[in-house]
mmCIF file of C-alpha atoms and ligand atoms in Angstrom:
data_model
loop_
_atom_site.group_PDB
_atom_site.id
_atom_site.type_symbol
_atom_site.label_atom_id
_atom_site.label_comp_id
_atom_site.label_asym_id
_atom_site.label_seq_id
_atom_site.Cartn_x
_atom_site.Cartn_y
_atom_site.Cartn_z
ATOM 1 C CA MET A 1 5.593 0.963 -35.943
ATOM 2 C CA LYS A 2 9.275 -0.327 -34.309
ATOM 3 C CA SER A 3 8.527 -3.232 -32.188
ATOM 4 C CA ILE A 4 9.914 -5.787 -29.733
ATOM 5 C CA LYS A 5 8.343 -8.036 -27.960
ATOM 6 C CA ALA A 6 10.253 -10.277 -25.166
ATOM 7 C CA LYS A 7 11.086 -13.897 -26.273
ATOM 8 C CA GLU A 8 9.714 -17.338 -24.126
ATOM 9 C CA GLY A 9 12.356 -17.494 -21.958
ATOM 10 C CA GLU A 10 14.428 -14.291 -22.644
ATOM 11 C CA ILE A 11 13.163 -12.269 -19.698
ATOM 12 C CA PHE A 12 13.966 -14.839 -17.196
ATOM 13 C CA ASP A 13 15.369 -17.832 -16.685
ATOM 14 C CA ILE A 14 12.566 -20.102 -17.465
ATOM 15 C CA GLU A 15 13.690 -23.477 -15.748
ATOM 16 C CA LEU A 16 13.647 -21.835 -12.708
ATOM 17 C CA GLU A 17 9.984 -19.999 -13.378
ATOM 18 C CA GLU A 18 8.329 -23.254 -14.703
ATOM 19 C CA ASP A 19 9.808 -25.168 -11.616
ATOM 20 C CA LEU A 20 8.757 -22.340 -9.180
ATOM 21 C CA LEU A 21 5.220 -22.419 -10.301
ATOM 22 C CA LYS A 22 4.786 -26.360 -10.212
ATOM 23 C CA ARG A 23 5.874 -25.689 -6.676
ATOM 24 C CA ASN A 24 3.382 -23.208 -6.289
ATOM 25 C CA GLU A 25 0.668 -25.552 -7.729
ATOM 26 C CA GLU A 26 2.016 -28.451 -5.302
ATOM 27 C CA LEU A 27 0.839 -25.885 -2.374
ATOM 28 C CA ALA A 28 -1.839 -24.721 -3.894
ATOM 29 C CA GLU A 29 -3.484 -28.489 -4.041
ATOM 30 C CA LYS A 30 -2.316 -28.751 -0.327
ATOM 31 C CA ASN A 31 -3.761 -25.655 1.062
ATOM 32 C CA LYS A 32 -7.354 -26.701 -0.824
ATOM 33 C CA HIS A 33 -7.190 -30.089 0.532
ATOM 34 C CA LEU A 34 -6.970 -28.232 3.980
ATOM 35 C CA LEU A 35 -9.754 -26.253 3.325
ATOM 36 C CA ASP A 36 -11.553 -28.771 2.264
ATOM 37 C CA LYS A 37 -10.956 -30.820 5.190
ATOM 38 C CA ASN A 38 -12.759 -28.285 7.461
ATOM 39 C CA LYS A 39 -15.484 -26.831 5.125
ATOM 40 C CA VAL A 40 -13.501 -23.546 4.538
ATOM 41 C CA LYS A 41 -14.067 -21.844 1.325
ATOM 42 C CA ALA A 42 -11.375 -19.597 0.163
ATOM 43 C CA ILE A 43 -12.287 -16.753 -1.853
ATOM 44 C CA ASP A 44 -8.734 -14.889 -3.733
ATOM 45 C CA ILE A 45 -10.016 -11.499 -4.305
ATOM 46 C CA MET A 46 -6.939 -9.861 -6.635
ATOM 47 C CA GLY A 47 -7.925 -6.042 -8.208
ATOM 48 C CA SER A 48 -4.839 -3.217 -8.706
ATOM 49 C CA VAL A 49 -4.465 -0.818 -5.901
ATOM 50 C CA GLY A 50 -7.422 1.287 -5.726
ATOM 51 C CA SER A 51 -10.033 -0.470 -7.271
ATOM 52 C CA GLY A 52 -11.992 -1.386 -4.369
ATOM 53 C CA LYS A 53 -10.860 -4.681 -2.758
ATOM 54 C CA THR A 54 -10.976 -3.563 0.742
ATOM 55 C CA SER A 55 -14.553 -2.125 0.362
ATOM 56 C CA LEU A 56 -15.750 -4.905 -1.316
ATOM 57 C CA ILE A 57 -14.549 -7.466 1.153
ATOM 58 C CA LYS A 58 -15.700 -5.245 4.089
ATOM 59 C CA ASN A 59 -19.543 -5.451 1.982
ATOM 60 C CA LEU A 60 -19.133 -8.605 2.627
ATOM 61 C CA ILE A 61 -18.496 -9.329 5.289
ATOM 62 C CA VAL A 62 -20.731 -7.048 7.068
ATOM 63 C CA ARG A 63 -23.997 -9.109 5.179
ATOM 64 C CA LEU A 64 -22.463 -12.248 6.511
ATOM 65 C CA LYS A 65 -21.160 -11.669 9.257
ATOM 66 C CA LYS A 66 -24.424 -12.997 11.685
ATOM 67 C CA LYS A 67 -24.402 -15.981 9.778
ATOM 68 C CA ARG A 68 -21.289 -17.148 9.123
ATOM 69 C CA CYS A 69 -17.919 -17.105 10.377
ATOM 70 C CA LEU A 70 -15.521 -14.907 8.632
ATOM 71 C CA GLY A 71 -12.011 -15.024 8.268
ATOM 72 C CA VAL A 72 -9.676 -12.623 6.109
ATOM 73 C CA ILE A 73 -6.155 -12.433 4.886
ATOM 74 C CA ALA A 74 -4.695 -9.777 4.313
ATOM 75 C CA GLY A 75 -1.694 -9.131 1.389
ATOM 76 C CA ASP A 76 -0.428 -6.334 1.081
ATOM 77 C CA LEU A 77 3.792 -5.459 0.155
ATOM 78 C CA THR A 78 4.601 -3.570 3.429
ATOM 79 C CA THR A 79 1.598 -1.852 5.215
ATOM 80 C CA THR A 80 -1.366 -2.741 7.455
ATOM 81 C CA ILE A 81 -4.407 -0.448 5.836
ATOM 82 C CA ASP A 82 -6.084 -3.052 5.480
ATOM 83 C CA ALA A 83 -5.763 -5.381 7.983
ATOM 84 C CA GLU A 84 -6.734 -2.593 10.142
ATOM 85 C CA ARG A 85 -10.130 -1.615 7.901
ATOM 86 C CA ILE A 86 -11.555 -5.231 8.112
ATOM 87 C CA LYS A 87 -10.122 -5.777 11.508
ATOM 88 C CA GLU A 88 -13.280 -2.815 12.803
ATOM 89 C CA GLU A 89 -15.617 -5.595 11.478
ATOM 90 C CA LYS A 90 -14.639 -7.562 14.224
ATOM 91 C CA VAL A 91 -13.600 -10.747 12.249
ATOM 92 C CA GLU A 92 -10.565 -12.131 12.646
ATOM 93 C CA VAL A 93 -7.731 -11.052 10.303
ATOM 94 C CA VAL A 94 -4.131 -12.273 9.307
ATOM 95 C CA GLN A 95 -1.659 -9.521 7.415
ATOM 96 C CA VAL A 96 0.286 -10.979 4.773
ATOM 97 C CA ASN A 97 3.639 -8.665 3.936
ATOM 98 C CA THR A 98 5.581 -9.950 0.729
ATOM 99 C CA GLY A 99 7.915 -7.275 0.989
ATOM 100 C CA LYS A 100 9.106 -6.915 -2.475
ATOM 101 C CA GLU A 101 6.840 -9.564 -3.834
ATOM 102 C CA CYS A 102 4.217 -8.257 -6.182
ATOM 103 C CA HIS A 103 1.532 -11.258 -5.424
ATOM 104 C CA LEU A 104 0.939 -13.607 -3.142
ATOM 105 C CA ASP A 105 1.612 -17.578 -3.441
ATOM 106 C CA ALA A 106 -0.082 -20.695 -1.948
ATOM 107 C CA ASN A 107 3.363 -21.047 0.660
ATOM 108 C CA LEU A 108 2.317 -17.759 2.343
ATOM 109 C CA ILE A 109 -1.355 -18.990 2.102
ATOM 110 C CA ALA A 110 -0.402 -22.210 3.734
ATOM 111 C CA ARG A 111 2.075 -20.580 6.590
ATOM 112 C CA ALA A 112 -1.201 -18.101 7.102
ATOM 113 C CA LEU A 113 -3.657 -20.547 7.067
ATOM 114 C CA LYS A 114 -1.849 -21.728 10.567
ATOM 115 C CA GLU A 115 -2.749 -18.238 12.394
ATOM 116 C CA PHE A 116 -7.113 -19.695 11.783
ATOM 117 C CA ASP A 117 -8.728 -21.836 13.461
ATOM 118 C CA LEU A 118 -9.483 -23.287 10.704
ATOM 119 C CA ARG A 119 -12.770 -25.689 12.323
ATOM 120 C CA ASN A 120 -14.742 -23.008 13.039
ATOM 121 C CA LEU A 121 -14.502 -21.376 9.848
ATOM 122 C CA ASP A 122 -16.839 -21.262 6.820
ATOM 123 C CA ILE A 123 -15.956 -18.160 4.691
ATOM 124 C CA LEU A 124 -11.229 -17.131 4.013
ATOM 125 C CA PHE A 125 -11.369 -13.958 2.069
ATOM 126 C CA ILE A 126 -8.152 -13.357 0.677
ATOM 127 C CA GLU A 127 -6.877 -10.064 -0.144
ATOM 128 C CA ASN A 128 -4.532 -10.612 -2.397
ATOM 129 C CA VAL A 129 -1.436 -8.180 -3.439
ATOM 130 C CA GLY A 130 -2.471 -5.165 -5.847
ATOM 131 C CA ASN A 131 -1.731 -5.517 -9.000
ATOM 132 C CA LEU A 132 -3.214 -7.692 -12.466
ATOM 133 C CA ILE A 133 -0.284 -9.399 -13.389
ATOM 134 C CA CYS A 134 1.465 -12.356 -11.785
ATOM 135 C CA PRO A 135 -1.160 -13.149 -8.813
ATOM 136 C CA ALA A 136 -2.951 -15.044 -12.277
ATOM 137 C CA GLU A 137 0.541 -17.302 -12.225
ATOM 138 C CA PHE A 138 -0.350 -18.168 -8.791
ATOM 139 C CA PRO A 139 -3.390 -20.013 -7.253
ATOM 140 C CA LEU A 140 -3.275 -19.674 -3.984
ATOM 141 C CA GLY A 141 -5.927 -23.123 -2.924
ATOM 142 C CA SER A 142 -9.153 -20.522 -2.878
ATOM 143 C CA HIS A 143 -12.294 -21.745 -4.601
ATOM 144 C CA LYS A 144 -13.382 -19.035 -6.008
ATOM 145 C CA ARG A 145 -10.905 -16.540 -7.723
ATOM 146 C CA ILE A 146 -13.021 -13.036 -8.352
ATOM 147 C CA VAL A 147 -11.117 -10.027 -9.859
ATOM 148 C CA VAL A 148 -11.820 -6.323 -9.094
ATOM 149 C CA VAL A 149 -11.641 -3.777 -11.691
ATOM 150 C CA SER A 150 -13.087 -0.178 -11.053
ATOM 151 C CA LEU A 151 -14.372 2.943 -13.029
ATOM 152 C CA THR A 152 -11.272 5.042 -11.973
ATOM 153 C CA GLU A 153 -8.890 3.269 -13.154
ATOM 154 C CA GLY A 154 -9.944 4.219 -16.783
ATOM 155 C CA PRO A 155 -11.059 2.294 -20.074
ATOM 156 C CA TRP A 156 -7.942 -0.006 -20.949
ATOM 157 C CA MET A 157 -7.948 -1.974 -17.899
ATOM 158 C CA VAL A 158 -9.218 -5.107 -18.780
ATOM 159 C CA THR A 159 -7.930 -4.977 -22.435
ATOM 160 C CA LYS A 160 -4.764 -5.168 -21.249
ATOM 161 C CA HIS A 161 -4.113 -7.463 -18.395
ATOM 162 C CA PRO A 162 -5.953 -10.291 -20.165
ATOM 163 C CA TYR A 163 -4.557 -13.433 -18.409
ATOM 164 C CA ILE A 164 -5.837 -12.793 -14.927
ATOM 165 C CA PHE A 165 -9.733 -12.639 -16.368
ATOM 166 C CA ARG A 166 -8.595 -16.243 -17.492
ATOM 167 C CA GLU A 167 -8.541 -17.589 -14.095
ATOM 168 C CA ALA A 168 -11.045 -15.722 -13.093
ATOM 169 C CA ASP A 169 -14.838 -16.886 -11.953
ATOM 170 C CA LEU A 170 -16.081 -13.286 -11.315
ATOM 171 C CA VAL A 171 -15.306 -9.940 -12.215
ATOM 172 C CA VAL A 172 -16.684 -7.250 -10.513
ATOM 173 C CA ILE A 173 -17.088 -4.109 -12.491
ATOM 174 C CA ASN A 174 -16.573 -1.328 -8.718
ATOM 175 C CA LYS A 175 -17.788 2.297 -8.716
ATOM 176 C CA ILE A 176 -19.976 2.378 -10.761
ATOM 177 C CA ASP A 177 -21.549 5.580 -9.413
ATOM 178 C CA LEU A 178 -18.287 7.237 -10.538
ATOM 179 C CA ALA A 179 -18.840 6.028 -14.404
ATOM 180 C CA ARG A 180 -19.648 9.548 -15.794
ATOM 181 C CA ALA A 181 -17.480 11.390 -14.007
ATOM 182 C CA MET A 182 -14.835 9.017 -15.250
ATOM 183 C CA LYS A 183 -16.757 9.132 -18.769
ATOM 184 C CA VAL A 184 -16.248 4.966 -18.977
ATOM 185 C CA SER A 185 -19.018 2.925 -19.061
ATOM 186 C CA VAL A 186 -20.045 0.092 -17.678
ATOM 187 C CA GLU A 187 -20.604 -1.567 -21.095
ATOM 188 C CA SER A 188 -17.860 -0.617 -22.579
ATOM 189 C CA ILE A 189 -15.524 -2.391 -19.542
ATOM 190 C CA THR A 190 -18.686 -5.397 -19.087
ATOM 191 C CA LYS A 191 -17.113 -5.889 -23.494
ATOM 192 C CA ASP A 192 -13.966 -5.820 -23.267
ATOM 193 C CA VAL A 193 -14.266 -8.845 -20.235
ATOM 194 C CA HIS A 194 -16.185 -10.602 -22.882
ATOM 195 C CA ARG A 195 -13.587 -10.491 -25.643
ATOM 196 C CA ILE A 196 -11.774 -12.500 -23.295
ATOM 197 C CA ARG A 197 -14.218 -14.902 -21.661
ATOM 198 C CA PRO A 198 -17.564 -15.033 -23.338
ATOM 199 C CA GLU A 199 -19.016 -16.787 -20.417
ATOM 200 C CA LEU A 200 -17.268 -14.701 -17.708
ATOM 201 C CA LYS A 201 -19.486 -13.420 -15.042
ATOM 202 C CA THR A 202 -19.685 -9.560 -14.664
ATOM 203 C CA ILE A 203 -22.076 -8.237 -11.425
ATOM 204 C CA CYS A 204 -21.121 -4.352 -11.319
ATOM 205 C CA THR A 205 -21.044 -2.824 -7.774
ATOM 206 C CA ASN A 206 -21.004 0.973 -5.259
ATOM 207 C CA CYS A 207 -19.319 -0.253 -2.400
ATOM 208 C CA LEU A 208 -20.754 2.980 -0.676
ATOM 209 C CA THR A 209 -24.558 1.460 -1.414
ATOM 210 C CA GLY A 210 -23.806 -1.743 -1.352
ATOM 211 C CA GLU A 211 -24.983 -2.484 -4.757
ATOM 212 C CA GLY A 212 -24.653 -5.206 -5.827
ATOM 213 C CA ILE A 213 -22.997 -6.813 -2.800
ATOM 214 C CA GLU A 214 -25.957 -9.601 -2.489
ATOM 215 C CA GLU A 215 -25.586 -11.378 -6.330
ATOM 216 C CA ILE A 216 -21.404 -11.366 -5.224
ATOM 217 C CA ILE A 217 -23.229 -13.837 -1.821
ATOM 218 C CA LYS A 218 -25.528 -15.353 -4.050
ATOM 219 C CA PHE A 219 -23.348 -16.215 -7.090
ATOM 220 C CA LEU A 220 -20.916 -17.564 -5.071
ATOM 221 C CA SER A 221 -23.294 -18.894 -2.468
ATOM 222 C CA LEU A 222 -21.532 -17.597 -0.220
HETATM 223 MG MG1 MG B 301 -7.002 -2.759 -0.576
HETATM 224 ZN ZN1 ZN B 302 4.650 -10.828 -8.829
#
């Protein structure tokens, strides 16, 4: 088969990109410092559009809101759909619209953090923009990073997005009730994850029944 591979730096200016990533990392460190100072634990939730990030956050909120003060940053290109859905749970939500940008970055998070009273917050969920590619390169200053993969995304989702799994602390395999309809098995998705990183923790969830949510809470000590 004939194939063309982009060389490093061929697609866009690599120096500019390195600068940008370095600046982002510095800002992410600052964010983490600010969160630590205020004893806030931040969880970055990454995954494609339709993987179930918002539903997962809502499930976590329902189980945590009685004992913890929660906040959410909802990243999205242009809409407020997810933020409105999360608001139904009566927690503080800050919408970040990135416009054409397909990921959140540490600068946007720094701006969003100013909208919260961090002293009164225990846990901050950050819903990243629906994309499994560049969020990997942009740490936000969160303490843990979750990747949500849903069985409805077909059998190659994990294998085609290896980089995001290298940055993750937990992989949530969602919509497990649809395995048969989709002809995709939890076992094969799990195998694909472990081919990339054998030690990476996976938890299966169904956000309609709440299956797996308590296991996430335990694993992340929320
Ligand atoms: Mg969403
Ligand atoms: Zn992007």
